[in-house]
Structures are given as structure tokens and as C-alpha cells.
């Protein structure tokens, strides 16, 4: 029986409950997808808690999945029944065995990309793509700091940065994650749960700091990250895993050496279908070439989404996590 994981209201992981659903006909511009794998992302927890407000309640979280097209709406010409597709775009609703979604939100999967790899990589890998190639275009030989280097986005970004030829300083919260980072090509791994990462970065860079910091941890690391930047460096604050970053005074940026700060989102960097498809193609290329391997660290049954959220928030996961319908 088709079902979704939906929440009547925002709250802890326990609000995520399976509910049977009726499958509606796709509208003219939509396709009906039977999901084969669904991606778990930290943003799903922000929707669940209400940190990022959702428009309606009850709501079904999830922005990333892969599957097979079962039906197409009247106006859909780019896709047909039976096509294998993936997506990482709103609106939320991916935590379901089936869903209707607009055809301009989906990407045809190349033969060498399985549904599981697509669902484990599209949102995280396309985020890595825009962060290191477009928000701040990392050059070969540059040294960068990337926090949570063995998380979902981090593990992909680490390998991609290595492929570009950067020197990577990464932070990790456990022995296993530090080991994984080394295996992914991270040059300097800092155990930021034990050591002062600002001192470590200053030691590694002989006091010069780094030209860019990618910080998705947020509240706990933001201030330290600013102190790791060289003059005119770029602070890329792209997440809130430990909580949202408090307001800052622009004067701080002057005092720390004419810094730049940006708070980007994947949605803004994939706003047109051309950008969305180009980002996916770049990701699928680095996966196909072997430069980036997708590490699926955990797989949960879709009905156990609450457990998956609890593990993600407790820092128990590494690499990507899948929910299997
Ligand atoms: N702006 C965008 O476009 C965009 C897109 C995708 C993701 N993101 C952000 O990127 C980050 C990574 O997303 P993801 O889905 O790949 O998650 P993830 O990295 O797999 O999980 C988050 C990681 O953050 C670290 N962390 C540090 N302090 C934490 C705390 N207090 N609570 C929980 N985790 C903590 C943990 O790694 P350690 O144990 O190693 O510290 C944890 O595994 C999230 O902040 C997400 O919101 C932003």
C-alpha cells in the first residue's frame, strides 16, 4: 500500500509517522514517480523542527529521491513512463513511496548512475558542486577549511576538492569520521570535538589562515571559522547543524581583515533548469570518472524515518543516508 511519512505538527523525530496515501493523477505538467530510494538530508530536520517554516500542515518532508516514472501529465514531453529519474528540489514531499512532482524538477539518470547513488548524492553533491565551483571557485593549490568533512555534503566535497587539486583541512567529530576523511583525501583532519580548530588551522597554515571556510555547523563554529580566514577571505556559512548563527555586526568583517560573508542555498544556485541540469551533470561526471565515490553510510526503511532523523541529529551518521520505500 502506498504510504508517506508525514507530520501533523513540527517537533522531535517522533512526529514523523507513516500514513497510507491515495495516489492522485499527475496534473498536466507533472509526473507520477514511484520512488526507489529517498535521500536523508539535514534540511529535512529543519523542516521537521520548524527552523525552516513549512507552508502547510500536516506535511511530508524530503527534497531528494530517485525513482521510476509511472505516469506523465498531458503537457510533459521530455519524459515518458518507465524513465529512471532523480531530483533534489522543492516542494517537500519526498518521504513517500509515490508522489507527483513537476517535470521541470526532475533529471533523467544516466545508465551508470543507480537510483540509490542518485538519491544519496544529488542534493549533497550538487551542493558541493556550487559551493566549491561557483560560490568560491577553489583553485588548485589553495588550502581550504571544510567543516563536518565526513558528513553527507562533506564527504563528497572532500573528494571533489582533492580532484581540483586543493589542500583540504577538514573537521570531524569521531575517530571513524577522521579515518574516513583521510581515506577521502583530506590532507589535515582536525578533531574539533577535542581540539581547538582555530589554533590547528593557524598552525597548519603558519599563521596565514585560509582564503575560504565552508561552515555548515553554524552556531558552534561560526566565530572560530571567521578567525581562520586570511584577509579578504570568504566565509561561506551554508548550514545550521548545531543551531542558527546569531546576528553579526558588519564592522566585525572590517576588523578581521575586510572579509566577505555569504549564506548561499542550493535552490538559488539551481534556480533555472539549465543550472539545475548542469550541476547534476557535473556531479554525475565526477562520479562516473571515479574521482568522487558516494559513501552510503546508513540505510533505513522509509517507515523508520524518525530513527534516521534522531541518528543524523546525534552525529551518528557518516556519508550519505538513504530511506528505502
Ligand atoms: N545551503 C545549502 O545549500 C545546503 C545544502 C545542503 C546541505 N546544507 C547543510 O550542510 C550541512 C550538512 O548536511 P548533510 O545533510 O550532509 O548532513 P551531515 O553533514 O551528514 O550531518 C551533519 C554533521 O554536522 C556535524 N555536526 C557538528 N555539530 C553538530 C551538532 N551540534 N548537531 C548535529 N551535527 C553536528 C556532524 O559531523 P561531525 O560529527 O563530524 O561533527 C554531523 O554528522 C547541514 O548543515 C545542512 O543544512 C546546506
Coordinates of C-alpha atoms and ligand atoms in Angstrom, one line a residue:
X1 CA 0.0 0.0 0.0
X2 CA 1.4 3.4 -0.9
X3 CA 2.4 5.5 2.1
X4 CA 4.1 8.7 3.1
X5 CA 5.9 9.8 6.3
X6 CA 4.0 12.9 7.5
X7 CA 3.9 15.1 10.5
X8 CA 0.8 16.7 11.9
X9 CA 2.9 19.4 13.5
X10 CA 6.6 20.4 13.9
X11 CA 8.6 18.8 16.7
X12 CA 11.0 16.0 17.5
X13 CA 11.7 12.9 15.4
X14 CA 8.6 11.2 16.9
X15 CA 6.3 13.5 14.8
X16 CA 7.3 11.5 11.7
X17 CA 4.6 8.8 11.3
X18 CA 3.7 6.5 8.3
X19 CA 0.3 7.2 6.8
X20 CA -1.4 5.4 3.9
X21 CA -1.9 7.6 0.9
X22 CA -4.1 7.6 -2.2
X23 CA -2.2 8.3 -5.4
X24 CA -3.7 11.2 -7.3
X25 CA -3.4 11.6 -11.1
X26 CA -0.5 13.8 -12.1
X27 CA -1.6 17.3 -13.3
X28 CA -0.8 18.4 -16.8
X29 CA 2.8 19.5 -16.0
X30 CA 3.6 16.7 -13.5
X31 CA 4.8 13.1 -13.5
X32 CA 3.9 10.4 -11.0
X33 CA 7.0 8.8 -9.6
X34 CA 7.4 5.5 -7.7
X35 CA 10.4 6.1 -5.5
X36 CA 13.1 3.5 -5.3
X37 CA 15.4 5.4 -2.9
X38 CA 15.0 8.6 -0.9
X39 CA 17.8 10.8 0.4
X40 CA 18.0 11.9 4.0
X41 CA 19.3 15.5 4.5
X42 CA 19.9 17.8 7.4
X43 CA 17.4 20.3 5.9
X44 CA 14.7 17.7 6.5
X45 CA 15.3 18.1 10.2
X46 CA 15.0 21.9 9.9
X47 CA 11.5 21.4 8.3
X48 CA 10.6 18.9 10.9
X49 CA 11.5 21.2 13.8
X50 CA 10.1 24.4 12.2
X51 CA 13.5 26.1 12.0
X52 CA 12.7 26.4 8.3
X53 CA 8.9 27.0 8.2
X54 CA 6.7 24.7 6.1
X55 CA 3.7 26.2 4.3
X56 CA 1.0 23.6 5.2
X57 CA 0.3 21.1 7.9
X58 CA 0.3 18.1 8.0
X59 CA 3.4 18.0 5.9
X60 CA 5.6 15.3 4.3
X61 CA 9.4 16.2 4.5
X62 CA 12.0 15.4 1.9
X63 CA 13.6 17.1 -1.1
X64 CA 15.6 14.3 -2.7
X65 CA 14.8 10.9 -4.2
X66 CA 15.1 8.7 -7.2
X67 CA 12.5 6.5 -8.9
X68 CA 10.6 5.4 -12.0
X69 CA 8.0 7.4 -13.8
X70 CA 4.7 5.7 -13.7
X71 CA 2.5 8.3 -15.5
X72 CA 3.1 11.6 -17.2
X73 CA 0.8 14.7 -17.4
X74 CA -0.6 15.8 -20.7
X75 CA 2.0 18.6 -21.3
X76 CA 5.0 16.5 -20.4
X77 CA 7.1 15.7 -23.5
X78 CA 10.6 15.5 -22.0
X79 CA 9.9 12.2 -20.1
X80 CA 7.9 9.0 -20.6
X81 CA 6.6 6.2 -18.4
X82 CA 9.4 3.9 -17.3
X83 CA 12.2 6.6 -17.3
X84 CA 14.6 6.5 -14.4
X85 CA 14.9 9.9 -12.7
X86 CA 16.2 11.7 -9.7
X87 CA 15.6 15.1 -8.1
X88 CA 16.7 17.4 -5.3
X89 CA 14.2 20.2 -5.4
X90 CA 11.2 21.6 -3.6
X91 CA 8.4 21.4 -2.8
X92 CA 9.0 19.0 0.1
X93 CA 7.3 15.6 -0.1
X94 CA 9.9 13.0 -0.9
X95 CA 9.3 10.9 2.2
X96 CA 6.7 8.7 0.3
X97 CA 6.6 5.6 -1.8
X98 CA 5.0 7.6 -4.6
X99 CA 4.5 11.3 -5.4
X100 CA 3.5 13.7 -8.2
X101 CA 6.1 16.3 -9.0
X102 CA 6.5 18.9 -11.7
X103 CA 8.5 17.6 -14.7
X104 CA 10.9 20.6 -14.5
X105 CA 12.1 19.4 -11.1
X106 CA 13.4 16.0 -12.3
X107 CA 16.6 14.9 -14.1
X108 CA 17.0 11.7 -16.2
X109 CA 19.5 9.4 -14.7
X110 CA 22.4 8.3 -16.9
X111 CA 22.7 4.5 -17.2
X112 CA 25.8 4.4 -14.9
X113 CA 24.0 6.1 -12.0
X114 CA 21.8 3.8 -10.0
X115 CA 18.8 5.1 -8.2
X116 CA 20.5 4.6 -4.8
X117 CA 23.6 6.6 -5.9
X118 CA 21.3 9.4 -7.2
X119 CA 19.3 9.6 -4.0
X120 CA 22.5 9.5 -1.9
X121 CA 24.3 12.1 -3.9
X122 CA 22.1 14.7 -5.8
X123 CA 21.3 17.2 -3.0
X124 CA 24.6 16.8 -1.2
X125 CA 26.8 16.6 -4.3
X126 CA 25.1 19.4 -6.2
X127 CA 25.6 21.5 -3.0
X128 CA 29.3 20.6 -3.1
X129 CA 29.4 21.5 -6.8
X130 CA 28.0 25.0 -6.4
X131 CA 30.0 25.7 -3.1
X132 CA 33.4 24.8 -4.4
X133 CA 33.0 25.8 -8.1
X134 CA 30.6 28.8 -8.0
X135 CA 30.2 30.3 -4.5
X136 CA 34.0 30.4 -4.2
X137 CA 35.9 28.9 -7.1
X138 CA 38.6 26.9 -5.4
X139 CA 41.9 26.9 -7.4
X140 CA 44.5 24.1 -7.5
X141 CA 47.0 24.6 -4.7
X142 CA 44.7 26.6 -2.4
X143 CA 44.1 25.5 1.1
X144 CA 40.5 25.5 2.3
X145 CA 38.8 24.7 5.6
X146 CA 35.6 22.5 5.3
X147 CA 33.7 21.6 8.5
X148 CA 32.0 18.2 9.1
X149 CA 34.2 16.8 6.3
X150 CA 32.8 13.2 6.7
X151 CA 29.1 14.2 6.7
X152 CA 26.9 13.8 3.6
X153 CA 28.0 17.1 1.8
X154 CA 31.4 17.0 3.4
X155 CA 32.5 13.5 2.1
X156 CA 31.6 14.5 -1.5
X157 CA 33.1 18.0 -1.2
X158 CA 36.3 16.5 0.2
X159 CA 36.9 14.2 -2.8
X160 CA 35.9 16.9 -5.3
X161 CA 38.3 19.4 -3.7
X162 CA 41.1 16.8 -3.9
X163 CA 40.2 16.3 -7.6
X164 CA 40.5 20.1 -8.2
X165 CA 43.9 19.9 -6.5
X166 CA 43.2 21.8 -3.3
X167 CA 44.8 21.2 0.1
X168 CA 41.9 20.3 2.4
X169 CA 41.7 21.0 6.1
X170 CA 38.6 19.2 7.4
X171 CA 37.0 18.9 10.8
X172 CA 35.4 15.6 12.1
X173 CA 33.7 14.6 15.3
X174 CA 34.9 11.0 15.8
X175 CA 37.8 8.6 15.2
X176 CA 35.8 6.8 12.5
X177 CA 34.9 10.1 10.7
X178 CA 38.6 11.3 10.9
X179 CA 39.7 8.0 9.3
X180 CA 37.1 8.3 6.6
X181 CA 38.3 11.9 5.9
X182 CA 41.8 10.6 5.4
X183 CA 40.6 7.9 3.0
X184 CA 38.7 10.6 1.1
X185 CA 41.9 12.6 0.6
X186 CA 41.7 15.1 3.4
X187 CA 45.2 16.5 4.0
X188 CA 44.7 17.7 7.6
X189 CA 41.9 16.3 9.8
X190 CA 41.1 18.2 13.0
X191 CA 39.1 16.6 15.7
X192 CA 37.1 19.7 16.6
X193 CA 35.3 17.8 19.3
X194 CA 38.6 17.6 21.2
X195 CA 41.0 20.2 19.8
X196 CA 40.8 24.0 19.2
X197 CA 40.3 24.1 15.4
X198 CA 41.3 27.7 15.1
X199 CA 44.7 27.0 16.6
X200 CA 45.1 23.9 14.5
X201 CA 44.3 25.9 11.3
X202 CA 46.7 28.7 12.2
X203 CA 49.5 26.0 12.9
X204 CA 48.8 24.2 9.6
X205 CA 48.9 27.5 7.6
X206 CA 51.8 29.0 9.6
X207 CA 49.5 31.8 10.8
X208 CA 48.3 33.0 7.4
X209 CA 44.8 31.4 7.6
X210 CA 42.7 30.2 4.7
X211 CA 41.1 32.1 1.8
X212 CA 37.7 30.3 2.3
X213 CA 35.9 28.5 5.0
X214 CA 32.9 26.3 4.3
X215 CA 30.8 26.1 7.5
X216 CA 27.6 24.1 7.8
X217 CA 27.9 23.6 11.5
X218 CA 26.7 27.1 12.3
X219 CA 26.3 28.3 15.8
X220 CA 29.2 26.3 17.4
X221 CA 31.8 27.1 14.8
X222 CA 30.9 30.4 13.2
X223 CA 33.1 32.7 15.3
X224 CA 36.1 30.3 15.1
X225 CA 35.7 30.0 11.4
X226 CA 35.9 33.8 11.0
X227 CA 39.2 33.6 12.9
X228 CA 40.6 31.0 10.4
X229 CA 40.3 33.4 7.4
X230 CA 43.1 35.3 5.8
X231 CA 42.5 39.0 4.9
X232 CA 39.8 39.4 2.3
X233 CA 38.8 35.7 2.8
X234 CA 35.3 34.4 2.2
X235 CA 33.1 32.9 4.9
X236 CA 30.6 30.5 3.3
X237 CA 28.0 29.8 6.0
X238 CA 25.8 27.2 4.5
X239 CA 24.1 25.4 7.3
X240 CA 22.9 25.2 11.0
X241 CA 23.7 21.6 12.2
X242 CA 24.4 23.0 15.7
X243 CA 21.9 25.8 15.5
X244 CA 21.5 29.0 13.6
X245 CA 24.3 31.6 13.5
X246 CA 23.5 34.7 15.6
X247 CA 23.4 38.2 14.0
X248 CA 26.8 39.8 13.4
X249 CA 27.9 43.4 13.0
X250 CA 29.4 44.2 9.6
X251 CA 32.2 46.0 11.4
X252 CA 33.5 42.6 12.5
X253 CA 34.3 41.9 8.9
X254 CA 36.4 45.0 8.7
X255 CA 38.2 44.3 12.0
X256 CA 39.1 40.7 10.8
X257 CA 40.6 41.9 7.5
X258 CA 37.9 43.0 5.0
X259 CA 36.2 39.6 5.0
X260 CA 33.3 38.5 2.8
X261 CA 30.4 36.5 4.1
X262 CA 27.7 34.7 2.1
X263 CA 24.8 32.5 3.2
X264 CA 24.0 30.5 0.0
X265 CA 21.3 27.9 -0.8
X266 CA 21.2 25.2 -3.4
X267 CA 17.8 26.4 -4.6
X268 CA 19.3 29.8 -5.5
X269 CA 22.2 28.2 -7.4
X270 CA 19.9 25.8 -9.3
X271 CA 17.1 28.3 -10.0
X272 CA 16.9 27.7 -13.7
X273 CA 16.5 24.2 -15.3
X274 CA 19.8 24.8 -17.2
X275 CA 21.7 25.5 -13.9
X276 CA 20.0 22.5 -12.2
X277 CA 20.8 20.1 -15.1
X278 CA 24.3 21.4 -15.4
X279 CA 25.0 20.9 -11.7
X280 CA 23.6 17.4 -11.9
X281 CA 25.7 16.6 -15.0
X282 CA 28.9 17.9 -13.3
X283 CA 28.2 15.7 -10.3
X284 CA 27.4 12.6 -12.4
X285 CA 30.6 13.2 -14.4
X286 CA 32.9 13.2 -11.3
X287 CA 31.1 10.1 -10.0
X288 CA 31.5 8.3 -13.4
X289 CA 35.1 9.2 -13.6
X290 CA 35.8 7.7 -10.2
X291 CA 37.0 11.0 -8.8
X292 CA 34.1 11.1 -6.3
X293 CA 32.8 7.9 -4.7
X294 CA 29.4 8.0 -2.9
X295 CA 29.6 6.5 0.5
X296 CA 26.2 5.3 1.7
X297 CA 26.9 5.0 5.4
X298 CA 23.4 4.1 6.6
X299 CA 20.2 2.7 5.0
X300 CA 16.9 2.8 6.8
X301 CA 13.4 1.6 5.9
X302 CA 11.3 4.6 5.0
X303 CA 8.9 3.8 7.9
X304 CA 11.9 4.3 10.2
X305 CA 12.5 7.9 9.2
X306 CA 12.1 9.1 12.8
X307 CA 15.1 6.9 13.8
X308 CA 17.1 8.2 10.8
X309 CA 16.4 11.8 11.9
X310 CA 17.5 11.0 15.5
X311 CA 20.7 9.4 14.3
X312 CA 21.5 12.4 12.0
X313 CA 21.0 14.9 14.7
X314 CA 23.0 12.9 17.2
X315 CA 26.0 13.0 14.8
X316 CA 25.9 9.2 14.5
X317 CA 25.8 9.1 10.7
X318 CA 28.6 9.4 8.2
X319 CA 28.5 10.0 4.5
X320 CA 25.0 9.7 2.9
X321 CA 21.9 8.1 4.4
X322 CA 19.0 6.5 2.4
X323 CA 15.4 5.9 3.3
X324 CA 14.2 2.8 1.4
X325 CA 10.5 2.6 0.4
Ligands
LIG1 N1 22.9 25.8 2.0 C1 22.8 24.7 1.2 O1 22.6 24.9 0.0 C2 22.9 23.4 1.8 C3 22.6 22.3 1.1 C4 22.8 21.0 1.7 C5 23.2 20.9 3.0 N2 23.4 22.0 3.7 C6 23.8 22.0 5.1 O2 25.1 21.2 5.1 C7 25.1 20.6 6.3 C8 25.4 19.1 6.1 O3 24.2 18.5 5.6 P1 24.1 16.9 5.5 O4 22.7 16.6 5.1 O5 25.2 16.4 4.6 O6 24.4 16.5 7.0 P2 25.7 15.7 7.6 O7 26.9 16.5 7.3 O8 25.6 14.3 7.2 O9 25.4 15.8 9.1 C9 25.7 16.9 9.9 C10 27.1 16.8 10.5 O10 27.4 18.0 11.2 C11 28.3 17.8 12.2 N3 27.9 18.5 13.4 C12 28.6 19.3 14.1 N4 27.9 19.8 15.2 C13 26.7 19.2 15.2 C14 25.6 19.2 16.0 N5 25.6 20.0 17.1 N6 24.5 18.5 15.7 C15 24.5 17.8 14.6 N7 25.6 17.7 13.8 C16 26.7 18.4 14.0 C17 28.3 16.2 12.4 O11 29.6 15.8 11.9 P3 30.8 15.6 13.0 O12 30.3 14.6 14.0 O13 31.9 15.1 12.2 O14 31.0 16.9 13.6 C18 27.2 15.7 11.6 O15 27.4 14.4 11.1 C19 23.9 20.9 7.1 O16 24.1 22.0 8.0 C20 22.9 21.3 6.0 O17 21.9 22.1 6.5 C21 23.2 23.3 3.1

